[in-house]
mmCIF file with all atom_site columns, N, CA and C in Angstrom:
data_model
loop_
_atom_site.group_PDB
_atom_site.id
_atom_site.type_symbol
_atom_site.label_atom_id
_atom_site.label_alt_id
_atom_site.label_comp_id
_atom_site.label_asym_id
_atom_site.label_entity_id
_atom_site.label_seq_id
_atom_site.pdbx_PDB_ins_code
_atom_site.Cartn_x
_atom_site.Cartn_y
_atom_site.Cartn_z
_atom_site.occupancy
_atom_site.B_iso_or_equiv
_atom_site.pdbx_formal_charge
_atom_site.auth_seq_id
_atom_site.auth_comp_id
_atom_site.auth_asym_id
_atom_site.auth_atom_id
_atom_site.pdbx_PDB_model_num
ATOM 1   N N  . UNK Q 1 1  ? 133.568 26.403 120.525 1.00 46.00 ? 22 UNK Q N  1
ATOM 2   C CA . UNK Q 1 1  ? 133.044 25.860 119.276 1.00 46.00 ? 22 UNK Q CA 1
ATOM 3   C C  . UNK Q 1 1  ? 133.805 23.808 120.114 1.00 46.00 ? 22 UNK Q C  1
ATOM 4   N N  . UNK Q 1 2  ? 133.575 23.373 118.765 1.00 53.00 ? 23 UNK Q N  1
ATOM 5   C CA . UNK Q 1 2  ? 134.752 21.906 119.678 1.00 53.00 ? 23 UNK Q CA 1
ATOM 6   C C  . UNK Q 1 2  ? 136.253 21.926 119.220 1.00 53.00 ? 23 UNK Q C  1
ATOM 7   N N  . UNK Q 1 3  ? 136.502 20.516 120.066 1.00 65.00 ? 24 UNK Q N  1
ATOM 8   C CA . UNK Q 1 3  ? 137.427 20.768 119.331 1.00 65.00 ? 24 UNK Q CA 1
ATOM 9   C C  . UNK Q 1 3  ? 138.230 20.158 118.865 1.00 65.00 ? 24 UNK Q C  1
ATOM 10  N N  . UNK Q 1 4  ? 139.924 19.953 118.423 1.00 83.00 ? 25 UNK Q N  1
ATOM 11  C CA . UNK Q 1 4  ? 140.656 19.618 117.519 1.00 83.00 ? 25 UNK Q CA 1
ATOM 12  C C  . UNK Q 1 4  ? 141.810 20.946 116.590 1.00 83.00 ? 25 UNK Q C  1
ATOM 13  N N  . UNK Q 1 5  ? 141.469 20.608 116.002 1.00 92.00 ? 26 UNK Q N  1
ATOM 14  C CA . UNK Q 1 5  ? 142.673 22.209 115.571 1.00 92.00 ? 26 UNK Q CA 1
ATOM 15  C C  . UNK Q 1 5  ? 142.638 22.106 114.040 1.00 92.00 ? 26 UNK Q C  1
ATOM 16  N N  . UNK Q 1 6  ? 142.027 23.236 113.652 1.00 96.00 ? 27 UNK Q N  1
ATOM 17  C CA . UNK Q 1 6  ? 141.775 24.107 111.970 1.00 96.00 ? 27 UNK Q CA 1
ATOM 18  C C  . UNK Q 1 6  ? 142.492 23.231 111.320 1.00 96.00 ? 27 UNK Q C  1
ATOM 19  N N  . UNK Q 1 7  ? 141.666 22.981 110.387 1.00 94.00 ? 28 UNK Q N  1
ATOM 20  C CA . UNK Q 1 7  ? 141.983 22.303 108.686 1.00 94.00 ? 28 UNK Q CA 1
ATOM 21  C C  . UNK Q 1 7  ? 143.227 22.858 108.019 1.00 94.00 ? 28 UNK Q C  1
ATOM 22  N N  . UNK Q 1 8  ? 143.803 23.872 108.085 1.00 95.00 ? 29 UNK Q N  1
ATOM 23  C CA . UNK Q 1 8  ? 144.029 24.193 107.240 1.00 95.00 ? 29 UNK Q CA 1
ATOM 24  C C  . UNK Q 1 8  ? 145.745 25.102 107.970 1.00 95.00 ? 29 UNK Q C  1
ATOM 25  N N  . UNK Q 1 9  ? 145.909 25.319 108.996 1.00 96.00 ? 30 UNK Q N  1
ATOM 26  C CA . UNK Q 1 9  ? 147.755 25.318 109.484 1.00 96.00 ? 30 UNK Q CA 1
ATOM 27  C C  . UNK Q 1 9  ? 147.655 23.644 110.579 1.00 96.00 ? 30 UNK Q C  1
ATOM 28  N N  . UNK Q 1 10 ? 146.794 23.097 111.440 1.00 95.00 ? 31 UNK Q N  1
ATOM 29  C CA . UNK Q 1 10 ? 146.868 22.829 112.137 1.00 95.00 ? 31 UNK Q CA 1
ATOM 30  C C  . UNK Q 1 10 ? 147.803 22.591 113.239 1.00 95.00 ? 31 UNK Q C  1
ATOM 31  N N  . UNK Q 1 11 ? 147.676 23.873 113.373 1.00 94.00 ? 32 UNK Q N  1
ATOM 32  C CA . UNK Q 1 11 ? 148.620 24.433 114.771 1.00 94.00 ? 32 UNK Q CA 1
ATOM 33  C C  . UNK Q 1 11 ? 147.068 24.523 116.161 1.00 94.00 ? 32 UNK Q C  1
ATOM 34  N N  . UNK Q 1 12 ? 146.123 25.285 115.656 1.00 95.00 ? 33 UNK Q N  1
ATOM 35  C CA . UNK Q 1 12 ? 145.317 25.955 116.578 1.00 95.00 ? 33 UNK Q CA 1
ATOM 36  C C  . UNK Q 1 12 ? 144.457 25.589 116.647 1.00 95.00 ? 33 UNK Q C  1
ATOM 37  N N  . UNK Q 1 13 ? 143.927 25.268 117.972 1.00 96.00 ? 34 UNK Q N  1
ATOM 38  C CA . UNK Q 1 13 ? 141.945 25.144 118.059 1.00 96.00 ? 34 UNK Q CA 1
ATOM 39  C C  . UNK Q 1 13 ? 140.704 26.259 117.076 1.00 96.00 ? 34 UNK Q C  1
ATOM 40  N N  . UNK Q 1 14 ? 140.311 24.957 116.641 1.00 96.00 ? 35 UNK Q N  1
ATOM 41  C CA . UNK Q 1 14 ? 139.676 26.636 115.077 1.00 96.00 ? 35 UNK Q CA 1
ATOM 42  C C  . UNK Q 1 14 ? 137.865 27.320 115.905 1.00 96.00 ? 35 UNK Q C  1
ATOM 43  N N  . UNK Q 1 15 ? 139.160 28.964 116.169 1.00 96.00 ? 36 UNK Q N  1
ATOM 44  C CA . UNK Q 1 15 ? 137.369 29.352 116.881 1.00 96.00 ? 36 UNK Q CA 1
ATOM 45  C C  . UNK Q 1 15 ? 135.774 29.846 115.766 1.00 96.00 ? 36 UNK Q C  1
ATOM 46  N N  . UNK Q 1 16 ? 135.990 29.156 114.687 1.00 96.00 ? 37 UNK Q N  1
ATOM 47  C CA . UNK Q 1 16 ? 134.976 30.085 113.274 1.00 96.00 ? 37 UNK Q CA 1
ATOM 48  C C  . UNK Q 1 16 ? 134.868 28.561 111.957 1.00 96.00 ? 37 UNK Q C  1
ATOM 49  N N  . UNK Q 1 17 ? 133.843 28.861 111.295 1.00 95.00 ? 38 UNK Q N  1
ATOM 50  C CA . UNK Q 1 17 ? 133.465 27.828 110.030 1.00 95.00 ? 38 UNK Q CA 1
ATOM 51  C C  . UNK Q 1 17 ? 133.235 28.419 109.279 1.00 95.00 ? 38 UNK Q C  1
ATOM 52  N N  . UNK Q 1 18 ? 133.347 27.471 107.846 1.00 94.00 ? 39 UNK Q N  1
ATOM 53  C CA . UNK Q 1 18 ? 133.122 28.173 106.617 1.00 94.00 ? 39 UNK Q CA 1
ATOM 54  C C  . UNK Q 1 18 ? 131.656 28.814 106.416 1.00 94.00 ? 39 UNK Q C  1
ATOM 55  N N  . UNK Q 1 19 ? 130.883 29.651 106.328 1.00 92.00 ? 40 UNK Q N  1
ATOM 56  C CA . UNK Q 1 19 ? 130.075 29.988 105.627 1.00 92.00 ? 40 UNK Q CA 1
ATOM 57  C C  . UNK Q 1 19 ? 129.121 29.132 104.638 1.00 92.00 ? 40 UNK Q C  1
ATOM 58  N N  . UNK Q 1 20 ? 129.918 29.225 103.975 1.00 91.00 ? 41 UNK Q N  1
ATOM 59  C CA . UNK Q 1 20 ? 130.434 27.798 102.612 1.00 91.00 ? 41 UNK Q CA 1
ATOM 60  C C  . UNK Q 1 20 ? 130.086 26.664 103.070 1.00 91.00 ? 41 UNK Q C  1
ATOM 61  N N  . UNK Q 1 21 ? 131.002 26.271 103.423 1.00 92.00 ? 42 UNK Q N  1
ATOM 62  C CA . UNK Q 1 21 ? 131.747 23.850 103.918 1.00 92.00 ? 42 UNK Q CA 1
ATOM 63  C C  . UNK Q 1 21 ? 131.533 23.645 104.638 1.00 92.00 ? 42 UNK Q C  1
ATOM 64  N N  . UNK Q 1 22 ? 131.373 24.400 105.973 1.00 92.00 ? 43 UNK Q N  1
ATOM 65  C CA . UNK Q 1 22 ? 131.201 24.633 107.542 1.00 92.00 ? 43 UNK Q CA 1
ATOM 66  C C  . UNK Q 1 22 ? 133.455 24.494 108.349 1.00 92.00 ? 43 UNK Q C  1
ATOM 67  N N  . UNK Q 1 23 ? 134.016 23.985 107.438 1.00 94.00 ? 44 UNK Q N  1
ATOM 68  C CA . UNK Q 1 23 ? 135.132 23.408 107.447 1.00 94.00 ? 44 UNK Q CA 1
ATOM 69  C C  . UNK Q 1 23 ? 135.125 24.406 108.527 1.00 94.00 ? 44 UNK Q C  1
ATOM 70  N N  . UNK Q 1 24 ? 136.310 23.335 109.355 1.00 95.00 ? 45 UNK Q N  1
ATOM 71  C CA . UNK Q 1 24 ? 136.598 25.006 111.044 1.00 95.00 ? 45 UNK Q CA 1
ATOM 72  C C  . UNK Q 1 24 ? 137.917 25.581 110.604 1.00 95.00 ? 45 UNK Q C  1
ATOM 73  N N  . UNK Q 1 25 ? 138.040 26.948 111.157 1.00 96.00 ? 46 UNK Q N  1
ATOM 74  C CA . UNK Q 1 25 ? 139.440 27.723 110.905 1.00 96.00 ? 46 UNK Q CA 1
ATOM 75  C C  . UNK Q 1 25 ? 140.038 28.343 111.873 1.00 96.00 ? 46 UNK Q C  1
ATOM 76  N N  . UNK Q 1 26 ? 140.518 28.706 112.572 1.00 97.00 ? 47 UNK Q N  1
ATOM 77  C CA . UNK Q 1 26 ? 140.967 29.720 113.248 1.00 97.00 ? 47 UNK Q CA 1
ATOM 78  C C  . UNK Q 1 26 ? 142.066 31.722 113.539 1.00 97.00 ? 47 UNK Q C  1
ATOM 79  N N  . UNK Q 1 27 ? 142.140 31.265 111.845 1.00 97.00 ? 48 UNK Q N  1
ATOM 80  C CA . UNK Q 1 27 ? 141.781 32.784 111.811 1.00 97.00 ? 48 UNK Q CA 1
ATOM 81  C C  . UNK Q 1 27 ? 141.095 33.099 110.232 1.00 97.00 ? 48 UNK Q C  1
ATOM 82  N N  . UNK Q 1 28 ? 141.827 34.935 109.634 1.00 96.00 ? 49 UNK Q N  1
ATOM 83  C CA . UNK Q 1 28 ? 141.479 35.407 109.011 1.00 96.00 ? 49 UNK Q CA 1
ATOM 84  C C  . UNK Q 1 28 ? 142.766 34.926 107.446 1.00 96.00 ? 49 UNK Q C  1
ATOM 85  N N  . UNK Q 1 29 ? 143.806 34.622 108.178 1.00 96.00 ? 50 UNK Q N  1
ATOM 86  C CA . UNK Q 1 29 ? 144.592 33.831 107.003 1.00 96.00 ? 50 UNK Q CA 1
ATOM 87  C C  . UNK Q 1 29 ? 144.211 32.536 106.385 1.00 96.00 ? 50 UNK Q C  1
ATOM 88  N N  . UNK Q 1 30 ? 144.334 31.560 107.730 1.00 96.00 ? 51 UNK Q N  1
ATOM 89  C CA . UNK Q 1 30 ? 143.241 29.933 107.495 1.00 96.00 ? 51 UNK Q CA 1
ATOM 90  C C  . UNK Q 1 30 ? 142.105 30.350 106.986 1.00 96.00 ? 51 UNK Q C  1
ATOM 91  N N  . UNK Q 1 31 ? 141.949 31.325 106.476 1.00 96.00 ? 52 UNK Q N  1
ATOM 92  C CA . UNK Q 1 31 ? 140.174 30.712 106.143 1.00 96.00 ? 52 UNK Q CA 1
ATOM 93  C C  . UNK Q 1 31 ? 140.439 31.429 105.069 1.00 96.00 ? 52 UNK Q C  1
ATOM 94  N N  . UNK Q 1 32 ? 141.239 32.512 104.267 1.00 95.00 ? 53 UNK Q N  1
ATOM 95  C CA . UNK Q 1 32 ? 141.781 33.352 103.207 1.00 95.00 ? 53 UNK Q CA 1
ATOM 96  C C  . UNK Q 1 32 ? 142.064 31.988 102.161 1.00 95.00 ? 53 UNK Q C  1
ATOM 97  N N  . UNK Q 1 33 ? 143.376 31.373 102.748 1.00 95.00 ? 54 UNK Q N  1
ATOM 98  C CA . UNK Q 1 33 ? 143.786 30.148 101.933 1.00 95.00 ? 54 UNK Q CA 1
ATOM 99  C C  . UNK Q 1 33 ? 142.854 29.562 101.613 1.00 95.00 ? 54 UNK Q C  1
ATOM 100 N N  . UNK Q 1 34 ? 142.086 28.374 102.866 1.00 95.00 ? 55 UNK Q N  1
ATOM 101 C CA . UNK Q 1 34 ? 140.947 27.895 102.526 1.00 95.00 ? 55 UNK Q CA 1
ATOM 102 C C  . UNK Q 1 34 ? 140.122 28.033 101.109 1.00 95.00 ? 55 UNK Q C  1
ATOM 103 N N  . UNK Q 1 35 ? 139.213 29.430 101.558 1.00 93.00 ? 56 UNK Q N  1
ATOM 104 C CA . UNK Q 1 35 ? 138.498 29.702 100.087 1.00 93.00 ? 56 UNK Q CA 1
ATOM 105 C C  . UNK Q 1 35 ? 139.221 29.871 99.515  1.00 93.00 ? 56 UNK Q C  1
ATOM 106 N N  . UNK Q 1 36 ? 140.652 30.652 99.303  1.00 93.00 ? 57 UNK Q N  1
ATOM 107 C CA . UNK Q 1 36 ? 140.743 30.675 97.178  1.00 93.00 ? 57 UNK Q CA 1
ATOM 108 C C  . UNK Q 1 36 ? 141.293 29.599 96.915  1.00 93.00 ? 57 UNK Q C  1
ATOM 109 N N  . UNK Q 1 37 ? 141.653 27.906 97.482  1.00 92.00 ? 58 UNK Q N  1
ATOM 110 C CA . UNK Q 1 37 ? 142.391 27.105 96.907  1.00 92.00 ? 58 UNK Q CA 1
ATOM 111 C C  . UNK Q 1 37 ? 141.508 25.715 98.012  1.00 92.00 ? 58 UNK Q C  1
ATOM 112 N N  . UNK Q 1 38 ? 140.883 25.953 98.191  1.00 91.00 ? 59 UNK Q N  1
ATOM 113 C CA . UNK Q 1 38 ? 139.660 24.614 98.936  1.00 91.00 ? 59 UNK Q CA 1
ATOM 114 C C  . UNK Q 1 38 ? 138.761 24.455 98.914  1.00 91.00 ? 59 UNK Q C  1
ATOM 115 N N  . UNK Q 1 39 ? 137.626 25.820 99.695  1.00 92.00 ? 60 UNK Q N  1
ATOM 116 C CA . UNK Q 1 39 ? 136.663 25.924 99.299  1.00 92.00 ? 60 UNK Q CA 1
ATOM 117 C C  . UNK Q 1 39 ? 135.698 24.685 98.457  1.00 92.00 ? 60 UNK Q C  1
ATOM 118 N N  . UNK Q 1 40 ? 134.296 23.664 98.783  1.00 84.00 ? 61 UNK Q N  1
ATOM 119 C CA . UNK Q 1 40 ? 134.060 23.527 98.321  1.00 84.00 ? 61 UNK Q CA 1
ATOM 120 C C  . UNK Q 1 40 ? 132.174 23.499 98.903  1.00 84.00 ? 61 UNK Q C  1
ATOM 121 N N  . UNK Q 1 41 ? 131.910 24.330 98.196  1.00 77.00 ? 62 UNK Q N  1
ATOM 122 C CA . UNK Q 1 41 ? 130.984 24.785 99.119  1.00 77.00 ? 62 UNK Q CA 1
ATOM 123 C C  . UNK Q 1 41 ? 129.837 23.833 98.958  1.00 77.00 ? 62 UNK Q C  1
ATOM 124 N N  . UNK Q 1 42 ? 128.226 22.826 100.379 1.00 63.00 ? 63 UNK Q N  1
ATOM 125 C CA . UNK Q 1 42 ? 128.070 22.002 99.876  1.00 63.00 ? 63 UNK Q CA 1
ATOM 126 C C  . UNK Q 1 42 ? 126.783 23.374 99.178  1.00 63.00 ? 63 UNK Q C  1
ATOM 127 N N  . UNK Q 1 43 ? 125.536 22.911 98.572  1.00 56.00 ? 64 UNK Q N  1
ATOM 128 C CA . UNK Q 1 43 ? 124.650 22.714 97.619  1.00 56.00 ? 64 UNK Q CA 1
ATOM 129 C C  . UNK Q 1 43 ? 123.076 22.011 98.796  1.00 56.00 ? 64 UNK Q C  1
ATOM 130 N N  . UNK Q 1 44 ? 122.183 23.197 100.110 1.00 58.00 ? 65 UNK Q N  1
ATOM 131 C CA . UNK Q 1 44 ? 121.403 22.759 100.138 1.00 58.00 ? 65 UNK Q CA 1
ATOM 132 C C  . UNK Q 1 44 ? 120.323 22.619 99.347  1.00 58.00 ? 65 UNK Q C  1
ATOM 133 N N  . UNK Q 1 45 ? 119.886 21.148 98.493  1.00 56.00 ? 66 UNK Q N  1
ATOM 134 C CA . UNK Q 1 45 ? 118.483 20.639 98.610  1.00 56.00 ? 66 UNK Q CA 1
ATOM 135 C C  . UNK Q 1 45 ? 117.809 21.439 98.021  1.00 56.00 ? 66 UNK Q C  1
ATOM 136 N N  . UNK Q 1 46 ? 117.621 22.603 98.413  1.00 54.00 ? 67 UNK Q N  1
ATOM 137 C CA . UNK Q 1 46 ? 116.328 23.477 98.554  1.00 54.00 ? 67 UNK Q CA 1
ATOM 138 C C  . UNK Q 1 46 ? 117.068 24.566 97.626  1.00 54.00 ? 67 UNK Q C  1
ATOM 139 N N  . UNK Q 1 47 ? 118.036 24.817 97.422  1.00 55.00 ? 68 UNK Q N  1
ATOM 140 C CA . UNK Q 1 47 ? 118.486 25.773 96.330  1.00 55.00 ? 68 UNK Q CA 1
ATOM 141 C C  . UNK Q 1 47 ? 118.798 25.154 94.826  1.00 55.00 ? 68 UNK Q C  1
ATOM 142 N N  . UNK Q 1 48 ? 119.076 23.192 95.079  1.00 53.00 ? 69 UNK Q N  1
ATOM 143 C CA . UNK Q 1 48 ? 119.599 22.784 93.515  1.00 53.00 ? 69 UNK Q CA 1
ATOM 144 C C  . UNK Q 1 48 ? 118.168 22.915 92.953  1.00 53.00 ? 69 UNK Q C  1
ATOM 145 N N  . UNK Q 1 49 ? 116.575 22.193 93.460  1.00 57.00 ? 70 UNK Q N  1
ATOM 146 C CA . UNK Q 1 49 ? 115.703 21.977 92.896  1.00 57.00 ? 70 UNK Q CA 1
ATOM 147 C C  . UNK Q 1 49 ? 115.316 23.231 92.650  1.00 57.00 ? 70 UNK Q C  1
ATOM 148 N N  . UNK Q 1 50 ? 115.292 24.868 92.931  1.00 56.00 ? 71 UNK Q N  1
ATOM 149 C CA . UNK Q 1 50 ? 114.346 25.958 93.304  1.00 56.00 ? 71 UNK Q CA 1
ATOM 150 C C  . UNK Q 1 50 ? 115.481 26.929 91.622  1.00 56.00 ? 71 UNK Q C  1
ATOM 151 N N  . UNK Q 1 51 ? 114.076 26.729 90.685  1.00 57.00 ? 72 UNK Q N  1
ATOM 152 C CA . UNK Q 1 51 ? 114.862 27.617 89.432  1.00 57.00 ? 72 UNK Q CA 1
ATOM 153 C C  . UNK Q 1 51 ? 114.568 29.232 89.958  1.00 57.00 ? 72 UNK Q C  1
ATOM 154 N N  . UNK Q 1 52 ? 115.637 29.157 89.736  1.00 58.00 ? 73 UNK Q N  1
ATOM 155 C CA . UNK Q 1 52 ? 116.482 30.697 89.372  1.00 58.00 ? 73 UNK Q CA 1
ATOM 156 C C  . UNK Q 1 52 ? 115.248 32.354 89.626  1.00 58.00 ? 73 UNK Q C  1
ATOM 157 N N  . UNK Q 1 53 ? 115.560 33.431 90.223  1.00 56.00 ? 74 UNK Q N  1
ATOM 158 C CA . UNK Q 1 53 ? 115.081 34.520 90.338  1.00 56.00 ? 74 UNK Q CA 1
ATOM 159 C C  . UNK Q 1 53 ? 113.975 35.331 88.496  1.00 56.00 ? 74 UNK Q C  1
ATOM 160 N N  . UNK Q 1 54 ? 115.495 34.788 88.025  1.00 58.00 ? 75 UNK Q N  1
ATOM 161 C CA . UNK Q 1 54 ? 115.696 35.500 86.782  1.00 58.00 ? 75 UNK Q CA 1
ATOM 162 C C  . UNK Q 1 54 ? 114.071 34.238 85.651  1.00 58.00 ? 75 UNK Q C  1
ATOM 163 N N  . UNK Q 1 55 ? 114.308 33.048 86.201  1.00 60.00 ? 76 UNK Q N  1
ATOM 164 C CA . UNK Q 1 55 ? 113.800 32.524 84.975  1.00 60.00 ? 76 UNK Q CA 1
ATOM 165 C C  . UNK Q 1 55 ? 112.221 31.716 85.742  1.00 60.00 ? 76 UNK Q C  1
ATOM 166 N N  . UNK Q 1 56 ? 111.970 32.532 87.068  1.00 58.00 ? 77 UNK Q N  1
ATOM 167 C CA . UNK Q 1 56 ? 110.768 31.724 87.609  1.00 58.00 ? 77 UNK Q CA 1
ATOM 168 C C  . UNK Q 1 56 ? 109.587 33.971 86.730  1.00 58.00 ? 77 UNK Q C  1
ATOM 169 N N  . UNK Q 1 57 ? 110.718 35.460 87.288  1.00 58.00 ? 78 UNK Q N  1
ATOM 170 C CA . UNK Q 1 57 ? 110.576 36.060 86.048  1.00 58.00 ? 78 UNK Q CA 1
ATOM 171 C C  . UNK Q 1 57 ? 110.133 36.063 84.681  1.00 58.00 ? 78 UNK Q C  1
ATOM 172 N N  . UNK Q 1 58 ? 111.010 35.010 84.086  1.00 59.00 ? 79 UNK Q N  1
ATOM 173 C CA . UNK Q 1 58 ? 110.225 34.940 81.957  1.00 59.00 ? 79 UNK Q CA 1
ATOM 174 C C  . UNK Q 1 58 ? 109.258 34.127 82.250  1.00 59.00 ? 79 UNK Q C  1
ATOM 175 N N  . UNK Q 1 59 ? 109.568 33.519 83.433  1.00 55.00 ? 80 UNK Q N  1
ATOM 176 C CA . UNK Q 1 59 ? 107.989 32.823 83.076  1.00 55.00 ? 80 UNK Q CA 1
ATOM 177 C C  . UNK Q 1 59 ? 106.950 33.049 83.776  1.00 55.00 ? 80 UNK Q C  1
ATOM 178 N N  . UNK Q 1 60 ? 107.019 34.075 84.616  1.00 56.00 ? 81 UNK Q N  1
ATOM 179 C CA . UNK Q 1 60 ? 105.844 34.573 84.924  1.00 56.00 ? 81 UNK Q CA 1
ATOM 180 C C  . UNK Q 1 60 ? 105.406 35.847 83.613  1.00 56.00 ? 81 UNK Q C  1
ATOM 181 N N  . UNK Q 1 61 ? 106.083 35.989 83.459  1.00 54.00 ? 82 UNK Q N  1
ATOM 182 C CA . UNK Q 1 61 ? 105.810 37.343 82.131  1.00 54.00 ? 82 UNK Q CA 1
ATOM 183 C C  . UNK Q 1 61 ? 106.299 37.202 80.858  1.00 54.00 ? 82 UNK Q C  1
ATOM 184 N N  . UNK Q 1 62 ? 105.986 36.500 80.715  1.00 60.00 ? 83 UNK Q N  1
ATOM 185 C CA . UNK Q 1 62 ? 105.920 35.738 78.952  1.00 60.00 ? 83 UNK Q CA 1
ATOM 186 C C  . UNK Q 1 62 ? 103.834 35.634 78.674  1.00 60.00 ? 83 UNK Q C  1
ATOM 187 N N  . UNK Q 1 63 ? 103.614 35.091 77.602  1.00 60.00 ? 84 UNK Q N  1
ATOM 188 C CA . UNK Q 1 63 ? 102.100 35.528 77.238  1.00 60.00 ? 84 UNK Q CA 1
ATOM 189 C C  . UNK Q 1 63 ? 102.440 33.985 75.442  1.00 60.00 ? 84 UNK Q C  1
ATOM 190 N N  . UNK Q 1 64 ? 101.480 33.686 75.484  1.00 61.00 ? 85 UNK Q N  1
ATOM 191 C CA . UNK Q 1 64 ? 101.337 33.562 74.331  1.00 61.00 ? 85 UNK Q CA 1
ATOM 192 C C  . UNK Q 1 64 ? 101.199 34.654 73.287  1.00 61.00 ? 85 UNK Q C  1
ATOM 193 N N  . UNK Q 1 65 ? 101.526 34.315 71.727  1.00 58.00 ? 86 UNK Q N  1
ATOM 194 C CA . UNK Q 1 65 ? 102.052 35.000 71.454  1.00 58.00 ? 86 UNK Q CA 1
ATOM 195 C C  . UNK Q 1 65 ? 100.418 35.035 70.365  1.00 58.00 ? 86 UNK Q C  1
ATOM 196 N N  . UNK Q 1 66 ? 99.639  34.074 71.058  1.00 60.00 ? 87 UNK Q N  1
ATOM 197 C CA . UNK Q 1 66 ? 97.810  34.690 70.253  1.00 60.00 ? 87 UNK Q CA 1
ATOM 198 C C  . UNK Q 1 66 ? 97.224  35.669 70.693  1.00 60.00 ? 87 UNK Q C  1
ATOM 199 N N  . UNK Q 1 67 ? 97.706  35.453 72.200  1.00 59.00 ? 88 UNK Q N  1
ATOM 200 C CA . UNK Q 1 67 ? 97.193  36.265 72.802  1.00 59.00 ? 88 UNK Q CA 1
ATOM 201 C C  . UNK Q 1 67 ? 97.425  38.052 72.965  1.00 59.00 ? 88 UNK Q C  1
ATOM 202 N N  . UNK Q 1 68 ? 99.172  38.384 71.835  1.00 58.00 ? 89 UNK Q N  1
ATOM 203 C CA . UNK Q 1 68 ? 99.180  39.225 71.774  1.00 58.00 ? 89 UNK Q CA 1
ATOM 204 C C  . UNK Q 1 68 ? 98.306  40.130 70.619  1.00 58.00 ? 89 UNK Q C  1
ATOM 205 N N  . UNK Q 1 69 ? 97.211  41.307 70.668  1.00 59.00 ? 90 UNK Q N  1
ATOM 206 C CA . UNK Q 1 69 ? 96.838  41.534 68.923  1.00 59.00 ? 90 UNK Q CA 1
ATOM 207 C C  . UNK Q 1 69 ? 96.743  42.537 69.243  1.00 59.00 ? 90 UNK Q C  1
ATOM 208 N N  . UNK Q 1 70 ? 96.945  43.425 68.186  1.00 56.00 ? 91 UNK Q N  1
ATOM 209 C CA . UNK Q 1 70 ? 96.594  45.319 68.018  1.00 56.00 ? 91 UNK Q CA 1
ATOM 210 C C  . UNK Q 1 70 ? 96.369  45.321 68.577  1.00 56.00 ? 91 UNK Q C  1
ATOM 211 N N  . UNK Q 1 71 ? 95.162  44.952 67.707  1.00 60.00 ? 92 UNK Q N  1
ATOM 212 C CA . UNK Q 1 71 ? 93.407  45.457 68.373  1.00 60.00 ? 92 UNK Q CA 1
ATOM 213 C C  . UNK Q 1 71 ? 93.599  45.610 69.952  1.00 60.00 ? 92 UNK Q C  1
ATOM 214 N N  . UNK Q 1 72 ? 93.905  45.507 70.801  1.00 58.00 ? 93 UNK Q N  1
ATOM 215 C CA . UNK Q 1 72 ? 94.009  44.957 72.162  1.00 58.00 ? 93 UNK Q CA 1
ATOM 216 C C  . UNK Q 1 72 ? 94.683  46.477 73.263  1.00 58.00 ? 93 UNK Q C  1
ATOM 217 N N  . UNK Q 1 73 ? 95.834  46.464 71.596  1.00 58.00 ? 94 UNK Q N  1
ATOM 218 C CA . UNK Q 1 73 ? 96.955  47.646 72.603  1.00 58.00 ? 94 UNK Q CA 1
ATOM 219 C C  . UNK Q 1 73 ? 95.914  48.721 73.274  1.00 58.00 ? 94 UNK Q C  1
ATOM 220 N N  . UNK Q 1 74 ? 96.352  48.975 73.877  1.00 62.00 ? 95 UNK Q N  1
ATOM 221 C CA . UNK Q 1 74 ? 96.298  50.936 74.474  1.00 62.00 ? 95 UNK Q CA 1
ATOM 222 C C  . UNK Q 1 74 ? 96.845  51.406 74.059  1.00 62.00 ? 95 UNK Q C  1
ATOM 223 N N  . UNK Q 1 75 ? 97.925  51.459 72.882  1.00 63.00 ? 96 UNK Q N  1
ATOM 224 C CA . UNK Q 1 75 ? 98.101  52.854 72.819  1.00 63.00 ? 96 UNK Q CA 1
ATOM 225 C C  . UNK Q 1 75 ? 98.073  52.345 70.970  1.00 63.00 ? 96 UNK Q C  1
ATOM 226 N N  . UNK Q 1 76 ? 97.558  51.734 70.496  1.00 56.00 ? 97 UNK Q N  1
ATOM 227 C CA . UNK Q 1 76 ? 96.507  52.003 68.892  1.00 56.00 ? 97 UNK Q CA 1
ATOM 228 C C  . UNK Q 1 76 ? 96.063  52.817 68.921  1.00 56.00 ? 97 UNK Q C  1
#
């Protein structure tokens, strides 16, 4: 990895990067401290503009009330 020191303890060279925000850290202890207290996940632009799966399902599975006719039901 790159030079410098761990962003958490400032003592050891970083071996890893936080998967959420890419902050360099050196150990599990430093990662847990970072994750619990300092991590600010960066959200990729595609996640911001993409509707959630639940919204997609709701939009795809809804139909206008005019098309709901009891005579069209297979259960009548």
